[in-house]
PDB file of C-alpha atoms in Angstrom:
ATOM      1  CA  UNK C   1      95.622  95.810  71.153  1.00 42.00           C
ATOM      2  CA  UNK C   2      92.899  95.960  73.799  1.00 51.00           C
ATOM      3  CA  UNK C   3      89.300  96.932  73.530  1.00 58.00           C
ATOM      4  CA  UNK C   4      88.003  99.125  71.571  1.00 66.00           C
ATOM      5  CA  UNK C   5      86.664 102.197  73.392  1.00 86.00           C
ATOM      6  CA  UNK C   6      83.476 102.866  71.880  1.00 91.00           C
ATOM      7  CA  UNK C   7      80.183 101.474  71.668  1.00 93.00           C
ATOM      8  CA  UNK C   8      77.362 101.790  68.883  1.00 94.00           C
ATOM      9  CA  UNK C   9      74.108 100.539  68.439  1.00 95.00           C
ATOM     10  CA  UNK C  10      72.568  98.928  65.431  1.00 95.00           C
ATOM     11  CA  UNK C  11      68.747  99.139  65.637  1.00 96.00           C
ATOM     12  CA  UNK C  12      66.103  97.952  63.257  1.00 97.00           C
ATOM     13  CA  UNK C  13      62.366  98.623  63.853  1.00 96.00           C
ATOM     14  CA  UNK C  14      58.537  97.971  62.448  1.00 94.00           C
ATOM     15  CA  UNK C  15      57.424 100.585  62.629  1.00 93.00           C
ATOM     16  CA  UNK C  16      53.719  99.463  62.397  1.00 92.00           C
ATOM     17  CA  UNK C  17      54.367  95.762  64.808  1.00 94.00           C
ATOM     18  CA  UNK C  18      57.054  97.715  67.175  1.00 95.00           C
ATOM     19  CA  UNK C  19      59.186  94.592  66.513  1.00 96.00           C
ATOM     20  CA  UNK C  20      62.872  95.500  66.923  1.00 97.00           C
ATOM     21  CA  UNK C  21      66.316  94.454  67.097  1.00 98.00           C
ATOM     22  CA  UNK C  22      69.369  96.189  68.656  1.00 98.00           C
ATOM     23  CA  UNK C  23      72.612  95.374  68.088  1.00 98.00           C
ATOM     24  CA  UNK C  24      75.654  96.456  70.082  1.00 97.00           C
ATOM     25  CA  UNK C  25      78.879  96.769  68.003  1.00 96.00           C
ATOM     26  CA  UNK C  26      82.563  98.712  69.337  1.00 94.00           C
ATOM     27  CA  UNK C  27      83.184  99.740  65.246  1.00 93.00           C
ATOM     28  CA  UNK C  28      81.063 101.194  62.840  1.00 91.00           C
ATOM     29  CA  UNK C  29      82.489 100.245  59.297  1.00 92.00           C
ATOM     30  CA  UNK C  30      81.427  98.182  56.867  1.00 92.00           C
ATOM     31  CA  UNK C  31      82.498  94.479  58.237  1.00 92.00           C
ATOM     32  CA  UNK C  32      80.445  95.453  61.141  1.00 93.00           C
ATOM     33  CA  UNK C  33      77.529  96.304  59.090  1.00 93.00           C
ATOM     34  CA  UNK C  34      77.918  92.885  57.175  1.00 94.00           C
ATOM     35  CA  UNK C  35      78.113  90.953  60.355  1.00 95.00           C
ATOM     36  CA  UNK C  36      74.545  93.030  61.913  1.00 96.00           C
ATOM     37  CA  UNK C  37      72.759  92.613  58.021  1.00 96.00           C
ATOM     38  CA  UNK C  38      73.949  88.775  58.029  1.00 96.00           C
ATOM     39  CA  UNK C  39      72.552  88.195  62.118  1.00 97.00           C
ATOM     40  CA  UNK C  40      69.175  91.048  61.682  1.00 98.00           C
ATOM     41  CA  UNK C  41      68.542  88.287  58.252  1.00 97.00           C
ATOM     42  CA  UNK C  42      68.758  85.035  60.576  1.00 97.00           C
ATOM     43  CA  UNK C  43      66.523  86.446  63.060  1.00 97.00           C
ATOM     44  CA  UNK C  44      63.851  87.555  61.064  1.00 97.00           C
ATOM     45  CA  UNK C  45      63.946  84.998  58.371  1.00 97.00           C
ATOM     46  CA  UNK C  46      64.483  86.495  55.800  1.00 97.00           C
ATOM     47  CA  UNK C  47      64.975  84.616  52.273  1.00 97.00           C
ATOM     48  CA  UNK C  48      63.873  83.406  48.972  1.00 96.00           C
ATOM     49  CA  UNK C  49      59.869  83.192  50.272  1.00 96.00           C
ATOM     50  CA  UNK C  50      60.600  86.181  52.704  1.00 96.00           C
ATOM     51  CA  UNK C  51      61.576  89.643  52.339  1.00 95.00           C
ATOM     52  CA  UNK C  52      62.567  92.531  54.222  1.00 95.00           C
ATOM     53  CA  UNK C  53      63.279  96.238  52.998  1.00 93.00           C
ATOM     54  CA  UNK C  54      65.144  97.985  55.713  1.00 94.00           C
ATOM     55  CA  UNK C  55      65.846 101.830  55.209  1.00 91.00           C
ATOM     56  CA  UNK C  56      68.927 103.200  55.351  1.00 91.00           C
ATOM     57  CA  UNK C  57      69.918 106.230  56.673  1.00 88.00           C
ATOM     58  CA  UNK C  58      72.957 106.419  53.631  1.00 83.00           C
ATOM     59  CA  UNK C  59      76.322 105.901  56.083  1.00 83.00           C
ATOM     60  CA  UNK C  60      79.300 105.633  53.917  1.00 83.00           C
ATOM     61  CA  UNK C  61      79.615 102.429  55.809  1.00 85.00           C
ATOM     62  CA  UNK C  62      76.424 100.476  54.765  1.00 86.00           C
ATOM     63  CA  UNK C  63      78.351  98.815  52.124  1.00 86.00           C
ATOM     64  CA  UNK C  64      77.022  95.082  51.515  1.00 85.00           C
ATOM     65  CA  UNK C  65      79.264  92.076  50.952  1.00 84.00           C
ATOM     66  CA  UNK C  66      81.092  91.498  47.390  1.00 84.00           C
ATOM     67  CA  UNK C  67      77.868  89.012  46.722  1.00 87.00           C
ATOM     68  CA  UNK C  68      75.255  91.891  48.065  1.00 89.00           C
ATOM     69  CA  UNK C  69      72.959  92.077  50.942  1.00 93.00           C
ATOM     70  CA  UNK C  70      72.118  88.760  52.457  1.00 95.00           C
ATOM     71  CA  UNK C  71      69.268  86.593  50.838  1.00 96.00           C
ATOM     72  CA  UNK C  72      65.433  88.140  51.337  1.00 96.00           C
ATOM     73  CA  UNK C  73      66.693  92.113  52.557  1.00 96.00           C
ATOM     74  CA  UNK C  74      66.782  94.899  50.154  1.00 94.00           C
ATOM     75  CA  UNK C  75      67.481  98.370  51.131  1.00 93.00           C
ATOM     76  CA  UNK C  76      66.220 101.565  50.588  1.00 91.00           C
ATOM     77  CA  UNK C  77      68.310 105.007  51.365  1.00 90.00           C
ATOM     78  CA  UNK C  78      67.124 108.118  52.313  1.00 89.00           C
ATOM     79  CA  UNK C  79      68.431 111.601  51.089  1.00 89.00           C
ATOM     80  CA  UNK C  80      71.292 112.782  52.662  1.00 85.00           C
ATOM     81  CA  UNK C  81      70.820 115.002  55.487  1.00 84.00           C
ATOM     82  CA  UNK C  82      66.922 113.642  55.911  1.00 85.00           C
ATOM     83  CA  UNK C  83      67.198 112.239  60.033  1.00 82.00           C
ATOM     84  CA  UNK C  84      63.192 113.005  60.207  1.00 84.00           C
ATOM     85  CA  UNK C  85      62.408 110.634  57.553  1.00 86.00           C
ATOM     86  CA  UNK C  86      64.360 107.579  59.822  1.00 88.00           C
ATOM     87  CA  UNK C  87      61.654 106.007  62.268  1.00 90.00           C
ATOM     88  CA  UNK C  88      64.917 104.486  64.047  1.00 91.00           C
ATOM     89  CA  UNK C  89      66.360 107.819  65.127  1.00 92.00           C
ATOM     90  CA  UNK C  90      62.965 108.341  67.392  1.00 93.00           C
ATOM     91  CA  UNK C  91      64.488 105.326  69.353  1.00 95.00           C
ATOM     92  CA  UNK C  92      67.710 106.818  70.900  1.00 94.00           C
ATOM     93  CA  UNK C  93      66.021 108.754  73.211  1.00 94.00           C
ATOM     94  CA  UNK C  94      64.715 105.527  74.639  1.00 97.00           C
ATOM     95  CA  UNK C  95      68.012 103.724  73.933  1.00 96.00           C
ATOM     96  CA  UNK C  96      69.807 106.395  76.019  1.00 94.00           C
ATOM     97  CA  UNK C  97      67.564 107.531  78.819  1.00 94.00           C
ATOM     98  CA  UNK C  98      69.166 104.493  81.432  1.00 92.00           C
ATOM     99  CA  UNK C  99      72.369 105.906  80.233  1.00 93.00           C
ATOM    100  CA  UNK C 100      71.538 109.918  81.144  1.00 90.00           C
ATOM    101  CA  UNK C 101      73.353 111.572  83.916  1.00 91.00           C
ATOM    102  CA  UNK C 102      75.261 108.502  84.643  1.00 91.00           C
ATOM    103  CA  UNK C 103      79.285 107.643  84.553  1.00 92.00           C
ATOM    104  CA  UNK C 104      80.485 104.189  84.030  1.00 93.00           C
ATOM    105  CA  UNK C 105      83.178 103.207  85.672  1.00 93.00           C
ATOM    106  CA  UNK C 106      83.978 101.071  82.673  1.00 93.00           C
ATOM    107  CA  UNK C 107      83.128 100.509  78.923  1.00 92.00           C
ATOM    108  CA  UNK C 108      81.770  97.032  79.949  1.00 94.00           C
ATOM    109  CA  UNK C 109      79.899  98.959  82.466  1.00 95.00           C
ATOM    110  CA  UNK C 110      78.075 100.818  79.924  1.00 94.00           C
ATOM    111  CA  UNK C 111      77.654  97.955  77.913  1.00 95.00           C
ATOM    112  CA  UNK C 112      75.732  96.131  80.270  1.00 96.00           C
ATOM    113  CA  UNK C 113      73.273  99.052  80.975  1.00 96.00           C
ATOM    114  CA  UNK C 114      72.993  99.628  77.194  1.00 96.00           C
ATOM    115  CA  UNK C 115      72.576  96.206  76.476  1.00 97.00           C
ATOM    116  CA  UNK C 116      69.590  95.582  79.467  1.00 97.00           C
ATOM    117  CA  UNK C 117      67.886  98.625  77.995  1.00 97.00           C
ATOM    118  CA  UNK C 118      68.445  97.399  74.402  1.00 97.00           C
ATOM    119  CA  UNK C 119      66.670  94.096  75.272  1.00 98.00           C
ATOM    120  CA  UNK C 120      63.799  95.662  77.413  1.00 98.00           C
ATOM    121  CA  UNK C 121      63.304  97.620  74.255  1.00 98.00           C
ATOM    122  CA  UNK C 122      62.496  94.455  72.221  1.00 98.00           C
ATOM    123  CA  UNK C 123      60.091  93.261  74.398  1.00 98.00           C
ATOM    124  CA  UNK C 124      58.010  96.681  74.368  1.00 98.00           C
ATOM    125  CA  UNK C 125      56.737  96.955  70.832  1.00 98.00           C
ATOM    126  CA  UNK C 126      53.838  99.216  71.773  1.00 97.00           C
ATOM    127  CA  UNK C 127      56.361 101.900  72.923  1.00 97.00           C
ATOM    128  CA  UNK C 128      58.322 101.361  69.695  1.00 97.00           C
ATOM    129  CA  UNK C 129      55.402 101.962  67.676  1.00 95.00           C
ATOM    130  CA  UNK C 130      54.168 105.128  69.684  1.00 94.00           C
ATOM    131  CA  UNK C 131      57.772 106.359  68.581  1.00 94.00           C
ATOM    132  CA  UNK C 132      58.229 105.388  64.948  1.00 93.00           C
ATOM    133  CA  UNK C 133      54.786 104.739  63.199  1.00 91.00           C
ATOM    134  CA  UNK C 134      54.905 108.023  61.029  1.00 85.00           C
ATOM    135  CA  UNK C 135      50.945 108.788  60.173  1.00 80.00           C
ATOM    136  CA  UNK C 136      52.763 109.180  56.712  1.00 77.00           C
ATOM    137  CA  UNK C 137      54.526 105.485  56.548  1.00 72.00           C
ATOM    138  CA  UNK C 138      53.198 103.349  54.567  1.00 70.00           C
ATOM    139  CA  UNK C 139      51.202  99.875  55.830  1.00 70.00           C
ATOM    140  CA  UNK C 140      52.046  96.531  55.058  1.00 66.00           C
ATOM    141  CA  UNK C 141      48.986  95.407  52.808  1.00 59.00           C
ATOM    142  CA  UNK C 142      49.195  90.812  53.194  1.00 53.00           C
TER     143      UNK C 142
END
């Protein structure tokens, strides 16, 4: 069995520091989910002495692991059908706008554009902010 032939994103965003993390996955099902949780943990840190609540957007696939999310992230899902409420969704327009009016001649093609934008995106947390800071989301308080 060859590749597979699609591509999804994985993105996770502050909204109030713009710091982000995008992860590029060819299946969307719960495996893949438990693989991005487990990596998005490492690279922020997370654990016993620091926590992370990421919101969920409620895809039938963000089911955690038989021992639950990994150590240091708890979750938070939106209502069905409630898109506005996501910060993350403001940030496909920027994911996608190398990928606009453009064929790839191949799915690692597109990957590598994707992934170049993906990581340019990390380094520009202003931008992210601009895009996902809600006046209505709450502020962390240290």
């Amino acid at each position: 069995m060859g590749a597979s032939p699609w591509l999804y994103i994985y993105a996770f965003v502050n909204p109030e520091s713009g710091e982000s993390r995008f992860y590029l996955v060819p299946v969307l099902n719960k495996d893949a989910y438990q693989a991005v949780m487990a990596a998005f943990a490492q690279s922020v840190g997370a654990g016993p002495e620091h926590h992370v609540l990421v919101v969920e957007d409620g895809g039938g696939f963000h089911v955690p692991a038989l021992q639950g999310h990994p150590v240091g992230i708890q979750t938070v899902t939106l209502p069905p059908y409630s898109p506005e409420l996501q910060p993350v969704e403001r940030l496909w327009k920027l994911t996608d706008a190398t990928l606009a009016n453009q064929c790839f001649e191949s799915l690692d093609d597109l990957q590598t554009t994707l992934g170049e934008q993906c990581a340019w995106l990390e380094t520009q947390p202003d931008l992210l902010t601009r895009h996902t800071l809600f006046h209505w989301w709450p502020l962390c308080r240290n």
